[in-house]
GROMACS .gro file of C-alpha atoms in nm:
model
  415
    1MET     CA    1  -0.806  -2.175   2.438
    2GLN     CA    2  -1.011  -1.873   2.498
    3VAL     CA    3  -1.274  -1.740   2.267
    4TYR     CA    4  -1.322  -1.357   2.321
    5GLY     CA    5  -1.138  -1.374   2.639
    6GLN     CA    6  -1.284  -1.597   2.772
    7SER     CA    7  -1.113  -1.964   2.887
    8THR     CA    8  -1.467  -2.096   3.043
    9PHE     CA    9  -1.779  -2.071   2.870
   10THR     CA   10  -2.086  -2.298   2.831
   11MET     CA   11  -2.226  -2.435   2.495
   12LEU     CA   12  -2.587  -2.611   2.436
   13ALA     CA   13  -2.560  -2.927   2.219
   14ASN     CA   14  -2.832  -3.155   2.078
   15PRO     CA   15  -2.768  -3.466   1.909
   16VAL     CA   16  -2.942  -3.563   1.598
   17VAL     CA   17  -2.946  -3.920   1.495
   18SER     CA   18  -2.940  -3.976   1.112
   19THR     CA   19  -3.255  -4.162   0.981
   20GLU     CA   20  -3.032  -4.454   0.935
   21ALA     CA   21  -2.931  -4.444   1.302
   22THR     CA   22  -2.564  -4.471   1.162
   23SER     CA   23  -2.467  -4.103   1.239
   24VAL     CA   24  -2.468  -3.841   1.488
   25LEU     CA   25  -2.448  -3.487   1.417
   26TYR     CA   26  -2.453  -3.209   1.695
   27ASP     CA   27  -2.648  -2.889   1.685
   28ALA     CA   28  -2.487  -2.670   1.876
   29PHE     CA   29  -2.552  -2.288   2.023
   30ALA     CA   30  -2.280  -2.065   2.216
   31THR     CA   31  -2.323  -1.684   2.321
   32PHE     CA   32  -1.978  -1.481   2.370
   33THR     CA   33  -2.002  -1.116   2.504
   34ASP     CA   34  -1.728  -0.866   2.508
   35ASP     CA   35  -1.733  -0.487   2.570
   36SER     CA   36  -1.865  -0.410   2.238
   37ALA     CA   37  -2.109  -0.676   2.099
   38SER     CA   38  -2.290  -1.008   2.172
   39TYR     CA   39  -2.204  -1.308   1.931
   40ASN     CA   40  -2.459  -1.601   1.906
   41TYR     CA   41  -2.263  -1.911   1.733
   42THR     CA   42  -2.539  -2.169   1.594
   43VAL     CA   43  -2.464  -2.509   1.441
   44VAL     CA   44  -2.782  -2.647   1.252
   45SER     CA   45  -2.754  -2.947   1.053
   46GLY     CA   46  -2.369  -2.877   0.999
   47ILE     CA   47  -2.408  -2.557   0.873
   48ALA     CA   48  -2.244  -2.293   1.123
   49TYR     CA   49  -2.424  -1.937   1.180
   50LEU     CA   50  -2.296  -1.622   1.347
   51SER     CA   51  -2.518  -1.318   1.470
   52LYS     CA   52  -2.395  -1.025   1.620
   53ARG     CA   53  -2.562  -0.800   1.836
   54ALA     CA   54  -2.325  -0.483   1.856
   55THR     CA   55  -2.311  -0.182   2.095
   56GLY     CA   56  -2.150   0.034   1.839
   57PHE     CA   57  -1.902  -0.013   1.517
   58THR     CA   58  -1.578   0.120   1.387
   59ILE     CA   59  -1.541   0.254   1.008
   60HIS     CA   60  -1.200   0.203   0.885
   61GLY     CA   61  -1.094   0.446   0.621
   62SER     CA   62  -0.802   0.583   0.436
   63ASP     CA   63  -0.882   0.926   0.565
   64MET     CA   64  -1.018   0.881   0.910
   65ASP     CA   65  -1.157   0.603   1.149
   66ILE     CA   66  -1.488   0.648   1.272
   67MET     CA   67  -1.580   0.521   1.611
   68VAL     CA   68  -1.960   0.474   1.656
   69GLU     CA   69  -2.170   0.389   2.008
   70TYR     CA   70  -2.495   0.338   2.016
   71MET     CA   71  -2.713   0.513   2.273
   72GLU     CA   72  -2.967   0.354   2.536
   73SER     CA   73  -3.244   0.620   2.404
   74ARG     CA   74  -3.310   0.788   2.137
   75LEU     CA   75  -3.176   1.173   2.150
   76ASP     CA   76  -3.342   1.386   1.915
   77ILE     CA   77  -3.136   1.697   1.752
   78LEU     CA   78  -3.334   2.018   1.689
   79ALA     CA   79  -3.252   2.261   1.444
   80PRO     CA   80  -3.179   2.622   1.608
   81THR     CA   81  -3.505   2.869   1.567
   82THR     CA   82  -3.449   3.026   1.269
   83ASP     CA   83  -3.599   3.115   0.908
   84THR     CA   84  -3.531   2.786   0.742
   85ASP     CA   85  -3.643   2.927   0.378
   86LYS     CA   86  -3.290   3.127   0.393
   87CYS     CA   87  -3.110   2.793   0.454
   88VAL     CA   88  -2.979   2.554   0.194
   89ALA     CA   89  -2.917   2.197   0.211
   90VAL     CA   90  -2.568   2.054   0.205
   91ASP     CA   91  -2.624   1.652   0.234
   92SER     CA   92  -2.869   1.441   0.098
   93PRO     CA   93  -3.009   1.076   0.157
   94SER     CA   94  -2.788   0.784   0.059
   95LEU     CA   95  -2.955   0.455  -0.041
   96VAL     CA   96  -2.824   0.137   0.153
   97THR     CA   97  -2.964  -0.232   0.195
   98SER     CA   98  -3.160  -0.343   0.482
   99ILE     CA   99  -2.812  -0.450   0.648
  100GLY     CA  100  -2.651  -0.161   0.601
  101ARG     CA  101  -2.958   0.078   0.751
  102ALA     CA  102  -2.917  -0.191   1.051
  103LEU     CA  103  -2.543  -0.114   1.088
  104LEU     CA  104  -2.619   0.222   1.067
  105THR     CA  105  -2.895   0.275   1.261
  106GLY     CA  106  -2.876   0.015   1.559
  107THR     CA  107  -3.168  -0.162   1.471
  108PRO     CA  108  -3.170  -0.527   1.414
  109SER     CA  109  -3.212  -0.674   1.030
  110THR     CA  110  -3.478  -0.895   0.947
  111PRO     CA  111  -3.401  -1.316   0.932
  112GLY     CA  112  -3.440  -1.284   0.559
  113ASP     CA  113  -3.167  -1.056   0.513
  114THR     CA  114  -2.855  -1.228   0.417
  115ARG     CA  115  -2.561  -1.163   0.240
  116LYS     CA  116  -2.206  -1.312   0.058
  117LEU     CA  117  -1.909  -1.164   0.009
  118LYS     CA  118  -2.072  -0.853  -0.082
  119ALA     CA  119  -2.061  -0.496   0.116
  120ALA     CA  120  -2.390  -0.421   0.225
  121PHE     CA  121  -2.305  -0.067   0.170
  122GLU     CA  122  -1.960   0.124   0.070
  123PHE     CA  123  -1.867   0.406   0.330
  124SER     CA  124  -1.639   0.550   0.103
  125GLU     CA  125  -1.895   0.608  -0.144
  126LEU     CA  126  -2.063   0.850   0.071
  127LEU     CA  127  -1.780   1.075   0.052
  128GLU     CA  128  -1.677   1.205  -0.322
  129SER     CA  129  -1.340   1.406  -0.348
  130GLY     CA  130  -1.366   1.751  -0.452
  131GLU     CA  131  -1.022   1.754  -0.603
  132PRO     CA  132  -0.965   1.865  -0.966
  133PRO     CA  133  -0.836   1.694  -1.260
  134CYS     CA  134  -0.494   1.792  -1.352
  135SER     CA  135  -0.383   1.848  -1.692
  136CYS     CA  136   0.019   1.788  -1.804
  137LYS     CA  137   0.181   2.125  -1.784
  138SER     CA  138   0.507   2.002  -1.974
  139LYS     CA  139   0.576   1.826  -2.299
  140PRO     CA  140   0.334   1.494  -2.314
  141ARG     CA  141   0.644   1.210  -2.362
  142PRO     CA  142   0.560   0.826  -2.330
  143CYS     CA  143   0.600   0.683  -1.991
  144ILE     CA  144   0.817   0.348  -1.863
  145PHE     CA  145   0.776   0.241  -1.502
  146ILE     CA  146   1.060   0.020  -1.328
  147HIS     CA  147   0.950  -0.172  -1.019
  148GLY     CA  148   1.132  -0.275  -0.714
  149LEU     CA  149   1.220  -0.579  -0.544
  150GLY     CA  150   1.047  -0.887  -0.566
  151ILE     CA  151   1.016  -0.997  -0.932
  152GLY     CA  152   1.190  -1.353  -0.993
  153THR     CA  153   1.099  -1.330  -1.377
  154GLU     CA  154   1.236  -1.107  -1.706
  155GLU     CA  155   1.092  -0.986  -2.009
  156THR     CA  156   1.331  -0.889  -2.294
  157GLU     CA  157   1.087  -0.635  -2.419
  158ASN     CA  158   0.841  -0.394  -2.259
  159ILE     CA  159   0.531  -0.476  -2.188
  160ASP     CA  160   0.196  -0.251  -2.229
  161SER     CA  161  -0.007  -0.368  -1.877
  162TYR     CA  162   0.130  -0.454  -1.503
  163PRO     CA  163  -0.196  -0.448  -1.282
  164ARG     CA  164  -0.063  -0.667  -1.034
  165TYR     CA  165   0.240  -0.424  -0.944
  166TRP     CA  166   0.124  -0.101  -1.047
  167GLY     CA  167  -0.248  -0.068  -1.049
  168ASN     CA  168  -0.406   0.097  -1.350
  169MET     CA  169  -0.253   0.442  -1.413
  170THR     CA  170  -0.413   0.544  -1.711
  171GLU     CA  171  -0.667   0.799  -1.577
  172HIS     CA  172  -0.377   0.962  -1.360
  173ALA     CA  173  -0.085   1.001  -1.648
  174PRO     CA  174  -0.223   1.284  -1.817
  175CYS     CA  175   0.200   1.371  -1.974
  176CYS     CA  176   0.234   1.000  -2.100
  177THR     CA  177   0.133   0.956  -2.461
  178SER     CA  178   0.188   0.549  -2.405
  179ILE     CA  179   0.283   0.371  -2.110
  180LYS     CA  180   0.528   0.090  -2.079
  181TYR     CA  181   0.644  -0.142  -1.807
  182ALA     CA  182   0.999  -0.338  -1.767
  183ILE     CA  183   1.032  -0.684  -1.574
  184LEU     CA  184   1.355  -0.741  -1.423
  185ASN     CA  185   1.475  -1.046  -1.215
  186THR     CA  186   1.517  -0.838  -0.912
  187LEU     CA  187   1.534  -1.102  -0.657
  188ASN     CA  188   1.880  -1.277  -0.821
  189ASN     CA  189   2.025  -0.964  -0.910
  190SER     CA  190   2.171  -0.679  -0.738
  191TRP     CA  191   2.077  -0.317  -0.816
  192THR     CA  192   2.461  -0.271  -0.844
  193SER     CA  193   2.545  -0.535  -1.095
  194ASP     CA  194   2.678  -0.412  -1.391
  195THR     CA  195   2.469  -0.664  -1.588
  196GLN     CA  196   2.109  -0.548  -1.414
  197GLN     CA  197   2.204  -0.169  -1.476
  198GLN     CA  198   2.280  -0.219  -1.850
  199LYS     CA  199   1.926  -0.404  -1.870
  200VAL     CA  200   1.755  -0.080  -1.733
  201CYS     CA  201   1.949   0.138  -1.997
  202ASP     CA  202   1.832  -0.165  -2.265
  203HIS     CA  203   1.442  -0.105  -2.148
  204LEU     CA  204   1.489   0.296  -2.124
  205LEU     CA  205   1.634   0.344  -2.471
  206PRO     CA  206   1.344   0.201  -2.674
  207VAL     CA  207   1.060   0.389  -2.495
  208SER     CA  208   1.145   0.720  -2.701
  209ASN     CA  209   1.201   0.747  -3.079
  210THR     CA  210   1.399   1.031  -3.017
  211SER     CA  211   1.659   0.844  -2.803
  212GLN     CA  212   2.018   0.801  -2.978
  213GLY     CA  213   2.312   0.597  -2.845
  214THR     CA  214   2.325   0.573  -2.469
  215ILE     CA  215   2.129   0.902  -2.419
  216ILE     CA  216   1.796   0.890  -2.303
  217SER     CA  217   1.526   1.169  -2.438
  218ASP     CA  218   1.172   1.275  -2.438
  219THR     CA  219   1.086   1.018  -2.161
  220ILE     CA  220   0.940   0.975  -1.860
  221VAL     CA  221   1.107   0.744  -1.627
  222VAL     CA  222   0.897   0.643  -1.308
  223THR     CA  223   1.078   0.416  -1.054
  224HIS     CA  224   0.976   0.219  -0.710
  225SER     CA  225   1.184   0.104  -0.441
  226MET     CA  226   1.478  -0.061  -0.595
  227GLY     CA  227   1.399   0.030  -0.959
  228GLY     CA  228   1.484   0.355  -0.842
  229LEU     CA  229   1.873   0.254  -0.739
  230MET     CA  230   1.923   0.072  -1.038
  231VAL     CA  231   1.870   0.360  -1.249
  232ALA     CA  232   2.077   0.595  -1.026
  233GLY     CA  233   2.337   0.312  -1.058
  234ALA     CA  234   2.313   0.307  -1.410
  235LEU     CA  235   2.361   0.656  -1.491
  236ALA     CA  236   2.623   0.691  -1.182
  237ASN     CA  237   2.827   0.426  -1.410
  238GLY     CA  238   2.758   0.559  -1.726
  239LYS     CA  239   2.536   0.298  -1.876
  240CYS     CA  240   2.322   0.545  -2.037
  241SER     CA  241   2.244   0.923  -1.946
  242PHE     CA  242   1.939   1.161  -1.955
  243ASP     CA  243   1.870   1.416  -2.175
  244LYS     CA  244   1.720   1.734  -2.022
  245SER     CA  245   1.403   1.672  -2.191
  246THR     CA  246   1.385   1.341  -1.975
  247SER     CA  247   1.210   1.341  -1.617
  248TRP     CA  248   1.254   1.100  -1.377
  249VAL     CA  249   0.972   1.010  -1.082
  250ALA     CA  250   1.120   0.835  -0.785
  251THR     CA  251   0.875   0.673  -0.521
  252SER     CA  252   0.973   0.483  -0.183
  253THR     CA  253   1.364   0.436  -0.297
  254PRO     CA  254   1.601   0.323  -0.051
  255MET     CA  255   1.887   0.541  -0.124
  256ARG     CA  256   2.062   0.465   0.185
  257GLY     CA  257   1.914   0.077   0.198
  258SER     CA  258   1.670  -0.045   0.417
  259VAL     CA  259   1.701  -0.178   0.768
  260ALA     CA  260   1.457  -0.441   0.673
  261SER     CA  261   1.740  -0.612   0.442
  262ASP     CA  262   1.926  -0.653   0.784
  263HIS     CA  263   1.651  -0.766   0.968
  264PHE     CA  264   1.502  -1.024   0.711
  265GLN     CA  265   1.912  -1.163   0.695
  266GLU     CA  266   1.906  -1.172   1.053
  267SER     CA  267   1.528  -1.359   1.060
  268CYS     CA  268   1.674  -1.622   0.798
  269LYS     CA  269   1.959  -1.685   1.076
  270ASP     CA  270   1.686  -1.758   1.317
  271LYS     CA  271   1.811  -1.456   1.538
  272THR     CA  272   1.504  -1.228   1.563
  273ASN     CA  273   1.138  -1.354   1.613
  274ILE     CA  274   0.910  -1.642   1.574
  275LEU     CA  275   0.675  -1.404   1.333
  276MET     CA  276   0.946  -1.241   1.142
  277GLU     CA  277   1.129  -1.569   1.075
  278ILE     CA  278   0.772  -1.712   0.974
  279PHE     CA  279   0.738  -1.415   0.730
  280VAL     CA  280   1.052  -1.422   0.544
  281GLU     CA  281   1.037  -1.773   0.521
  282GLN     CA  282   0.698  -1.781   0.356
  283THR     CA  283   0.730  -1.492   0.139
  284GLY     CA  284   1.068  -1.667  -0.029
  285PHE     CA  285   1.350  -1.425   0.148
  286CYS     CA  286   1.499  -1.728   0.264
  287PRO     CA  287   1.799  -1.796   0.201
  288PRO     CA  288   1.856  -1.388   0.104
  289ASP     CA  289   1.895  -1.348  -0.259
  290ASP     CA  290   2.137  -1.099  -0.408
  291GLY     CA  291   1.859  -0.844  -0.477
  292ILE     CA  292   1.760  -0.826  -0.088
  293ARG     CA  293   2.137  -0.864   0.037
  294SER     CA  294   2.216  -0.548  -0.196
  295LEU     CA  295   1.980  -0.341   0.022
  296ALA     CA  296   2.157  -0.359   0.320
  297TYR     CA  297   2.160  -0.068   0.514
  298GLU     CA  298   2.430   0.183   0.429
  299ASN     CA  299   2.735   0.192   0.671
  300ASP     CA  300   2.548  -0.102   0.895
  301SER     CA  301   2.681  -0.432   0.950
  302TYR     CA  302   2.550  -0.622   0.632
  303SER     CA  303   2.697  -0.357   0.404
  304ASN     CA  304   3.040  -0.341   0.277
  305PRO     CA  305   3.271  -0.062   0.200
  306GLU     CA  306   3.173  -0.135  -0.201
  307LEU     CA  307   2.810  -0.069  -0.121
  308ASN     CA  308   2.842   0.205   0.100
  309LYS     CA  309   3.039   0.352  -0.215
  310ALA     CA  310   2.732   0.284  -0.440
  311TYR     CA  311   2.503   0.443  -0.236
  312LYS     CA  312   2.711   0.787  -0.199
  313ALA     CA  313   2.771   0.782  -0.594
  314ALA     CA  314   2.360   0.691  -0.659
  315GLN     CA  315   2.233   0.952  -0.390
  316LYS     CA  316   2.444   1.194  -0.593
  317VAL     CA  317   2.290   1.124  -0.908
  318TYR     CA  318   1.924   1.117  -0.749
  319ARG     CA  319   1.955   1.474  -0.612
  320THR     CA  320   2.037   1.600  -0.929
  321HIS     CA  321   1.857   1.427  -1.180
  322THR     CA  322   1.498   1.366  -1.054
  323SER     CA  323   1.187   1.555  -1.097
  324GLY     CA  324   0.970   1.435  -0.842
  325ILE     CA  325   1.016   1.226  -0.531
  326LEU     CA  326   0.753   1.048  -0.298
  327CYS     CA  327   0.853   0.940   0.034
  328SER     CA  328   0.660   0.810   0.303
  329ASN     CA  329   0.690   0.923   0.695
  330GLY     CA  330   0.406   0.685   0.834
  331TYR     CA  331   0.306   0.324   0.739
  332SER     CA  332  -0.054   0.343   0.797
  333GLY     CA  333  -0.116   0.333   0.432
  334LEU     CA  334  -0.446   0.302   0.198
  335LEU     CA  335  -0.742   0.102   0.228
  336SER     CA  336  -0.565  -0.233   0.029
  337SER     CA  337  -0.544  -0.621   0.107
  338TYR     CA  338  -0.208  -0.595   0.207
  339GLN     CA  339  -0.210  -0.292   0.422
  340TYR     CA  340  -0.203  -0.529   0.752
  341GLN     CA  341   0.116  -0.664   0.649
  342TYR     CA  342   0.301  -0.328   0.610
  343TRP     CA  343   0.163  -0.248   0.966
  344GLY     CA  344   0.322  -0.565   1.066
  345LEU     CA  345   0.665  -0.449   0.921
  346GLY     CA  346   0.612  -0.107   1.044
  347LEU     CA  347   0.615  -0.290   1.387
  348MET     CA  348   0.837  -0.567   1.377
  349VAL     CA  349   1.093  -0.438   1.212
  350PRO     CA  350   1.335  -0.225   1.421
  351HIS     CA  351   1.370   0.035   1.208
  352LYS     CA  352   1.604   0.345   1.344
  353THR     CA  353   1.276   0.564   1.338
  354ASP     CA  354   0.917   0.579   1.312
  355GLU     CA  355   0.930   0.757   0.977
  356ASN     CA  356   0.908   0.465   0.776
  357ASP     CA  357   0.661   0.319   0.514
  358GLY     CA  358   0.711   0.004   0.646
  359MET     CA  359   1.028  -0.096   0.446
  360VAL     CA  360   1.233   0.176   0.363
  361GLU     CA  361   1.257   0.510   0.640
  362PHE     CA  362   1.163   0.857   0.526
  363TRP     CA  363   1.573   0.930   0.574
  364SER     CA  364   1.671   0.705   0.332
  365CYS     CA  365   1.412   0.766   0.074
  366ALA     CA  366   1.522   1.111   0.095
  367GLY     CA  367   1.864   1.076   0.007
  368GLY     CA  368   2.023   1.414   0.110
  369ILE     CA  369   1.732   1.611   0.036
  370PRO     CA  370   1.660   1.813   0.319
  371LYS     CA  371   1.338   1.742   0.503
  372SER     CA  372   1.249   2.125   0.489
  373GLU     CA  373   1.223   2.056   0.113
  374PHE     CA  374   0.899   1.802   0.140
  375GLY     CA  375   0.563   1.889   0.166
  376ASP     CA  376   0.245   1.691   0.237
  377ASN     CA  377   0.018   1.836  -0.061
  378TYR     CA  378   0.003   1.614  -0.341
  379LEU     CA  379   0.101   1.933  -0.543
  380ASP     CA  380   0.443   1.965  -0.388
  381ARG     CA  381   0.749   1.801  -0.605
  382TYR     CA  382   0.868   1.669  -0.297
  383TYR     CA  383   0.575   1.459  -0.131
  384VAL     CA  384   0.592   1.326   0.201
  385THR     CA  385   0.318   1.072   0.243
  386LYS     CA  386   0.162   0.829   0.491
  387ILE     CA  387   0.131   0.534   0.256
  388ASN     CA  388   0.302   0.239   0.283
  389HIS     CA  389   0.618   0.099   0.062
  390ALA     CA  390   0.329  -0.093  -0.201
  391ASP     CA  391   0.096   0.186  -0.203
  392ALA     CA  392   0.385   0.404  -0.341
  393SER     CA  393   0.357   0.188  -0.666
  394PHE     CA  394   0.016   0.336  -0.721
  395ARG     CA  395  -0.206  -0.005  -0.673
  396ALA     CA  396  -0.444   0.124  -0.418
  397ASN     CA  397  -0.698   0.412  -0.474
  398ASP     CA  398  -0.593   0.755  -0.325
  399ALA     CA  399  -0.776   0.849  -0.035
  400ARG     CA  400  -1.084   1.066  -0.068
  401LEU     CA  401  -0.959   1.380   0.155
  402ASP     CA  402  -0.631   1.359   0.316
  403LYS     CA  403  -0.377   1.520   0.059
  404ALA     CA  404  -0.106   1.315   0.201
  405ARG     CA  405  -0.223   1.020   0.099
  406MET     CA  406  -0.291   1.066  -0.268
  407PRO     CA  407  -0.011   0.903  -0.463
  408ARG     CA  408  -0.217   0.911  -0.790
  409LYS     CA  409  -0.323   1.265  -0.777
  410TRP     CA  410   0.030   1.367  -0.704
  411PHE     CA  411   0.173   1.218  -1.029
  412GLU     CA  412  -0.130   1.319  -1.232
  413CYS     CA  413  -0.031   1.697  -1.118
  414LEU     CA  414   0.371   1.646  -1.101
  415LEU     CA  415   0.450   1.720  -1.470
   0.00000   0.00000   0.00000
């Protein structure tokens, strides 16, 4: 066992005998150091304490990472000699707690300063987004969101909210007169299933009062991941159709499949590595259901001629009917509880290119649309980002400065 890279270390222990002399509890103390800090571990009366004396710290953000190193002596920064009366202040102090002050100044906090599961200060609050709000440029219409792989339940009727998957889009949907969410079983059904494609149409048609027969009118359809394939398949097979008054917004759609699908299926056979094999077991991807199998990479070993043909038909519809497409060429992602998971997928899944969101490669998501037509600004119709696969469902907050990491803003300004 190693602790901070040390296989041998010294720990001081003091036995404390109970008043009844029937039990013994040890108080203990140990110090560990590495290149960046000293760590003091203390256990007193069964309670563990950790104090850290850092030589610096790192702030991780959606826009940038900042590494801070404390200097041995203070170096005063002096303003140039000039007439300060003509200068205007561009910054102002920010309120922080005593712990935040200790971190930012490198001075120790007092022993009385404690906290529990509450940030001492929020670095993100020091930055304010200067992006102006967008208004709807087209006709406002009802919106419906179609999710991707990973949902094992189903609802017959559309529901009014689904924050666990889609976050809260009410402040970023100026063109939506109403918002509905479809819930479909995408674990046990393939996107090529006739029944599944018909269910997609059955959820799309009631959203607008002007839709008639199998023609979906005056509707904004938003899809994520496999949801885009289900819609494309339904249109390609004539289950329903889009009137010109309907807009389709697609994000992170695996239009050529996903290498992750092939790798998950390999992992279920214990043919990859222990980490990935544990991951697919714990996430319920083993044994692989119809949903994950239907995302096998086009023309690769886990695909078949029928699936390859379905991909081609879906790609043609995708290029013709989409009003906006979001893809990603990097999996660094936005700050979230699931960010590390997609870092791991981006590293462990043997994608054919580094340009992927952890699950879907940019080339697959583009679906045949030339890379030159994509831009990294949220005002671009075809938006190439550096967010991970889950971020493309708008569940995380946008970056504050980086215009290549603003999926919510992109949707807000698109139509």
